[in-house]
Amino acid sequence: MIVPVSRVGWSHRFDSVETAVSLLAVGRSVTITDLFEPGAIAVVGASRTAGKLGNDAMRNASGYDGPVYPVNPSGEGELFGRQFHESVAAIDDQI
């Protein structure tokens, strides 16, 4: 799942798409700008395994001009030159 991370510093670990949608709907408003011009992108479920959705999503997101964070609690090292993070909340940048 690709999660645009807002410029206003809001982030959360998503256990499922349903959780993400409900938290986005209740937690704060999301604008079209947040979706099409995010400050950063977190690819939740990023994977090293070619052919998996998480690998394809990360490859696509890697073309983004801003920060891109692969998120996977079992991921280690780097993916497409970017350090894995255990959760969106574990990303150290001020996003």
C-alpha positions as a printed NumPy array, in Angstrom:
array([[  0.   ,   0.   ,   0.   ],
       [  1.388,   3.433,  -0.914],
       [  0.647,   6.119,   1.638],
       [  1.277,   9.777,   0.803],
       [  2.748,  11.311,   3.941],
       [  1.456,  14.822,   4.483],
       [  3.678,  17.86 ,   4.807],
       [  2.009,  18.678,   8.135],
       [  3.729,  15.902,  10.079],
       [  0.923,  13.329,  10.317],
       [  1.89 ,   9.692,  10.052],
       [  0.614,   6.376,  11.33 ],
       [  1.371,   2.665,  10.99 ],
       [ -1.306,   0.979,   8.897],
       [ -2.098,  -2.678,   9.523],
       [ -4.517,  -2.868,   6.611],
       [ -6.101,  -0.812,   3.872],
       [ -9.298,  -0.616,   5.925],
       [ -7.375,   0.82 ,   8.89 ],
       [ -5.659,   3.37 ,   6.661],
       [ -8.92 ,   4.501,   5.085],
       [-10.716,   4.795,   8.421],
       [ -7.846,   6.691,  10.059],
       [ -7.482,   9.02 ,   7.104],
       [-11.217,   9.677,   7.119],
       [-11.387,  10.341,  10.879],
       [ -7.877,  11.574,  11.77 ],
       [ -7.748,  14.646,   9.556],
       [ -8.903,  15.834,   6.193],
       [ -6.945,  14.751,   3.136],
       [ -6.905,  17.044,   0.146],
       [ -6.364,  16.281,  -3.507],
       [ -3.007,  18.048,  -3.16 ],
       [ -1.966,  15.512,  -0.464],
       [ -2.639,  12.695,  -2.926],
       [ -1.096,  14.203,  -6.059],
       [  1.693,  16.337,  -4.544],
       [  2.742,  14.56 ,  -1.335],
       [  5.695,  15.769,   0.728],
       [  6.958,  12.166,   0.865],
       [  5.773,   8.653,   0.048],
       [  5.802,   5.612,   2.337],
       [  5.441,   2.292,   0.529],
       [  3.873,   0.04 ,   3.167],
       [  4.604,  -3.597,   2.396],
       [  7.711,  -2.853,   0.312],
       [  9.426,  -6.079,  -0.721],
       [ 12.792,  -7.171,  -2.126],
       [ 11.105,  -9.996,  -4.065],
       [ 10.765,  -9.125,  -7.748],
       [  7.245,  -9.648,  -9.042],
       [  5.581,  -8.917,  -5.692],
       [  3.246,  -5.94 ,  -5.507],
       [  5.408,  -4.323,  -2.792],
       [  8.47 ,  -4.5  ,  -5.047],
       [  6.606,  -3.12 ,  -8.062],
       [  5.103,  -0.303,  -5.964],
       [  8.511,   0.623,  -4.572],
       [ 10.084,   0.603,  -8.044],
       [  7.336,   2.933,  -9.293],
       [  7.53 ,   5.212,  -6.245],
       [ 11.327,   5.416,  -6.556],
       [ 10.804,   7.666,  -9.568],
       [  9.242,  10.293,  -7.292],
       [ 11.408,  13.401,  -6.869],
       [ 10.882,  13.608,  -3.084],
       [ 11.608,  11.255,  -0.174],
       [ 10.401,   7.66 ,  -0.593],
       [ 10.414,   5.274,   2.378],
       [ 10.097,   1.479,   2.058],
       [  8.129,   0.226,   5.079],
       [  8.085,  -3.418,   6.16 ],
       [  8.616,  -4.729,   9.705],
       [ 10.611,  -7.685,   8.345],
       [ 12.6  ,  -5.665,   5.813],
       [ 16.323,  -5.18 ,   6.399],
       [ 18.909,  -3.008,   4.703],
       [ 17.984,  -1.041,   1.629],
       [ 15.605,  -1.289,  -1.298],
       [ 16.328,   0.74 ,  -4.439],
       [ 18.89 ,   2.708,  -2.431],
       [ 16.501,   3.568,   0.407],
       [ 16.666,   2.283,   3.987],
       [ 13.8  ,   0.027,   5.172],
       [ 11.658,   1.267,   8.084],
       [  9.707,  -0.951,  10.489],
       [  6.638,   1.308,  10.383],
       [  5.593,   4.722,   9.065],
       [  5.846,   6.015,  12.647],
       [  9.509,   4.857,  12.77 ],
       [ 10.571,   7.198,   9.954],
       [ 12.952,   9.714,  11.545],
       [ 12.377,  12.577,   9.123],
       [ 10.156,  15.511,   9.965],
       [  7.489,  14.847,   7.395]])
